[in-house]
Phi, psi and omega in degrees: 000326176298299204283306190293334171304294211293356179291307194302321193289315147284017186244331148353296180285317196275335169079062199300151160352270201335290227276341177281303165314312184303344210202022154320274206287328155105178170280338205283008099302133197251177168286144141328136165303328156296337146325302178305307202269352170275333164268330139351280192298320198280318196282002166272316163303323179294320188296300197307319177277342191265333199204081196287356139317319195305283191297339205266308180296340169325287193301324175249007164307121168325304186211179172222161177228113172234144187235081177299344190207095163279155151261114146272130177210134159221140164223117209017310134296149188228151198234193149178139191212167168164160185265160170194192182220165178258125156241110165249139186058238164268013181231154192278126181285311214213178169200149195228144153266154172218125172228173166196168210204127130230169190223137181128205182256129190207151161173153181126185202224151186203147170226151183212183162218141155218157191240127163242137164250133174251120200262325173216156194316314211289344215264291174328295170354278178315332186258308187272002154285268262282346175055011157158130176248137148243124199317139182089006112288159174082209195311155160295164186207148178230128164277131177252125175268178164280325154325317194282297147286011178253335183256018190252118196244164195277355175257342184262019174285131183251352189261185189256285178257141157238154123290133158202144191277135176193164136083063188263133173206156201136159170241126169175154240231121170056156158202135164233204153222022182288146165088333154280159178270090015128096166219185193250146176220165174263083220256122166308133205295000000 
């Protein structure tokens, strides 16, 4: 463990590729909404091709929120932010910001996407009144594992939001969304 702290630290201070490529474009730029909506879409194709729960739960979801490109970065403290879009049916409604804050042992850089699919009005409702959600209030949410997508059939769904996590690259010890914040923004066109 000693060893891998002291790899993150040096890879932190120095700033090998992984951690510049992680956190290139940064927070102080934000994307275009067309920006948003392109990365969107390939990264809802990638999920669809990767995980036919995934596309089956589409065809019945209100709306769906993909955060095509998270950034994570930590040593003990940890940060993580990305954009994203509300899609009902094929045209994007909205556009989100996502942030969390942790603290503890942690280190290393992570770039991940994750899908929230809302499953029902009340749930949709809710992310657009609510002026900024943070996961793990509100609606129920289910994190969907690959176990988990194997058994999930379109008649037993009980939840409000599912969620699934892809397309990770990066070094870093756990990934989560509990605890992020959600909020809705305007992104320059």
């Amino acid at each position: 463990m000693k060893q891998l702290a002291i790899a993150v630290l040096v890879q932190i201070i120095v700033g090998l590729p992984l951690g510049r490529e992680a956190f290139a474009q940064g927070p102080l730029r934000a994307p275009s909404a067309s920006e948003i909506d392109a990365k969107a879409t390939s990264a809802l194709n990638e999920l669809y091709s990767q995980n036919e729960a995934a596309k089956e739960l589409a065809a019945k979801a209100k709306a769906i929120l993909i955060f095509p490109d998270i950034r994570k970065g930590a040593f003990i403290v940890g940060a993580q932010y990305g954009y994203g879009a509300l899609r009902k049916g094929s045209h994007t409604a909205n556009y989100y910001h996502t942030s969390a804050a942790s603290y503890g042992f942690q280190g290393g850089v992570k770039k991940f996407a994750y899908a929230l699919f809302f499953m029902t009005d009340s749930a949709v409702n809710y992310l657009d009144k609510s002026g900024g959600w943070a996961i793990g209030t509100g609606p129920s949410l289910v994190v969907v594992d690959q176990g988990m997508a194997r058994s999930l059939t379109t008649t037993n769904l009980r939840s409000d939001v599912y969620a699934f996590i892809f397309g990770q690259s990066g070094l870093m010890g756990g990934i989560g969304i509990e605890g992020s914040k959600i909020t809705k923004i305007k992104p320059r066109t």
